[in-house]
Amino acid sequence: RTSSNIDKVIVHIPEGYEVEALPKFNDMSTPFFDISSTVEEDGDTISITVKTTTKPGRFPKEAYDEFRAGARNFNRIYDSNLVLIRKQD
C-alpha cells in the first residue's frame, strides 16, 4: 500500500533580515520511496515542502543495505540549512 507524507514549513523573515542561503534539496527515487521538495521565496515568506511517498512491495532481505543507504540520504535532506542575516544599513 502506498503512503504519502508532506512536511511543510513556512518561515516569515523578520524585518531587518534577508536570506543568505536557502536549503538545497535533491529529489530522490529508490525502489522503496520517492522524495520531492520545493523551496519558494515570496517577499518576506519562505515555504519549504518535502513530500515522501513510500512504495508498496515485498523486498528480499538482500535489499536491506540499499534501503538503509536511501534512508540515510533521506535524513540528510533535513540537515540542510536556511540562513538569515541582518541587512547592512
Short mmCIF file of C-alpha atoms in Angstrom, two decimals:
data_model
loop_
_atom_site.label_atom_id
_atom_site.label_comp_id
_atom_site.label_asym_id
_atom_site.label_seq_id
_atom_site.Cartn_x
_atom_site.Cartn_y
_atom_site.Cartn_z
CA ARG A 1 0.00 0.00 0.00
CA THR A 2 1.35 3.41 -0.99
CA SER A 3 1.53 6.06 1.68
CA SER A 4 2.48 9.74 1.44
CA ASN A 5 3.65 12.28 3.96
CA ILE A 6 4.03 16.01 3.37
CA ASP A 7 6.08 18.24 5.66
CA LYS A 8 5.66 21.97 5.12
CA VAL A 9 7.48 24.74 6.95
CA ILE A 10 6.66 28.40 6.45
CA VAL A 11 9.23 30.93 7.63
CA HIS A 12 8.44 34.62 7.95
CA ILE A 13 11.60 36.68 7.52
CA PRO A 14 11.79 39.26 10.32
CA GLU A 15 12.08 42.92 9.38
CA GLY A 16 15.71 43.91 9.01
CA TYR A 17 16.85 40.44 7.88
CA GLU A 18 17.49 38.89 4.49
CA VAL A 19 18.16 35.41 3.15
CA GLU A 20 21.81 34.48 2.83
CA ALA A 21 21.25 30.81 1.93
CA LEU A 22 18.26 28.61 1.17
CA PRO A 23 18.15 24.87 1.82
CA LYS A 24 19.21 22.74 -1.13
CA PHE A 25 17.26 19.55 -1.66
CA ASN A 26 17.71 16.83 -4.24
CA ASP A 27 14.68 14.86 -5.32
CA MET A 28 15.27 11.16 -4.92
CA SER A 29 13.71 7.92 -6.08
CA THR A 30 14.52 4.44 -4.77
CA PRO A 31 12.71 1.11 -5.09
CA PHE A 32 11.31 1.86 -1.60
CA PHE A 33 10.28 5.53 -1.65
CA ASP A 34 10.22 8.79 -3.64
CA ILE A 35 11.08 12.21 -2.24
CA SER A 36 10.33 15.55 -3.85
CA SER A 37 10.80 19.01 -2.44
CA THR A 38 10.28 22.67 -3.18
CA VAL A 39 11.64 25.88 -1.71
CA GLU A 40 9.70 29.02 -2.60
CA GLU A 41 10.56 32.57 -1.62
CA ASP A 42 7.77 35.15 -1.84
CA GLY A 43 8.52 38.54 -0.34
CA ASP A 44 9.13 38.05 3.38
CA THR A 45 7.95 34.42 3.40
CA ILE A 46 9.77 31.19 2.57
CA SER A 47 7.83 27.94 2.10
CA ILE A 48 9.67 24.63 2.26
CA THR A 49 7.76 21.47 1.32
CA VAL A 50 9.07 17.90 1.38
CA LYS A 51 6.83 15.08 0.11
CA THR A 52 7.70 11.46 0.81
CA THR A 53 5.85 8.58 -0.85
CA THR A 54 6.55 5.02 0.20
CA LYS A 55 6.19 2.32 -2.43
CA PRO A 56 4.38 -0.93 -1.74
CA GLY A 57 6.07 -4.25 -2.14
CA ARG A 58 7.89 -7.14 -0.59
CA PHE A 59 11.62 -6.87 -0.86
CA PRO A 60 14.30 -9.51 -0.40
CA LYS A 61 16.49 -9.25 2.68
CA GLU A 62 19.44 -8.58 0.34
CA ALA A 63 17.86 -5.19 -0.45
CA TYR A 64 18.24 -4.02 3.16
CA ASP A 65 21.60 -2.27 2.58
CA GLU A 66 20.11 -0.34 -0.35
CA PHE A 67 17.13 0.62 1.81
CA ARG A 68 19.44 1.90 4.58
CA ALA A 69 21.53 3.91 2.12
CA GLY A 70 18.36 5.56 0.78
CA ALA A 71 17.14 6.26 4.32
CA ARG A 72 20.45 7.93 5.19
CA ASN A 73 20.24 10.14 2.11
CA PHE A 74 16.66 10.99 3.04
CA ASN A 75 17.76 12.06 6.53
CA ARG A 76 20.38 14.37 5.00
CA ILE A 77 17.56 16.41 3.47
CA TYR A 78 16.75 17.69 6.93
CA ASP A 79 20.39 18.65 7.56
CA SER A 80 20.11 21.48 5.02
CA ASN A 81 20.07 25.00 6.47
CA LEU A 82 18.18 28.22 5.91
CA VAL A 83 20.43 31.15 6.84
CA LEU A 84 19.15 34.65 7.59
CA ILE A 85 21.47 37.61 8.16
CA ARG A 86 20.87 41.13 9.37
CA LYS A 87 20.63 43.61 6.49
CA GLN A 88 23.54 46.01 6.24
CA ASP A 89 22.40 49.62 6.58
#
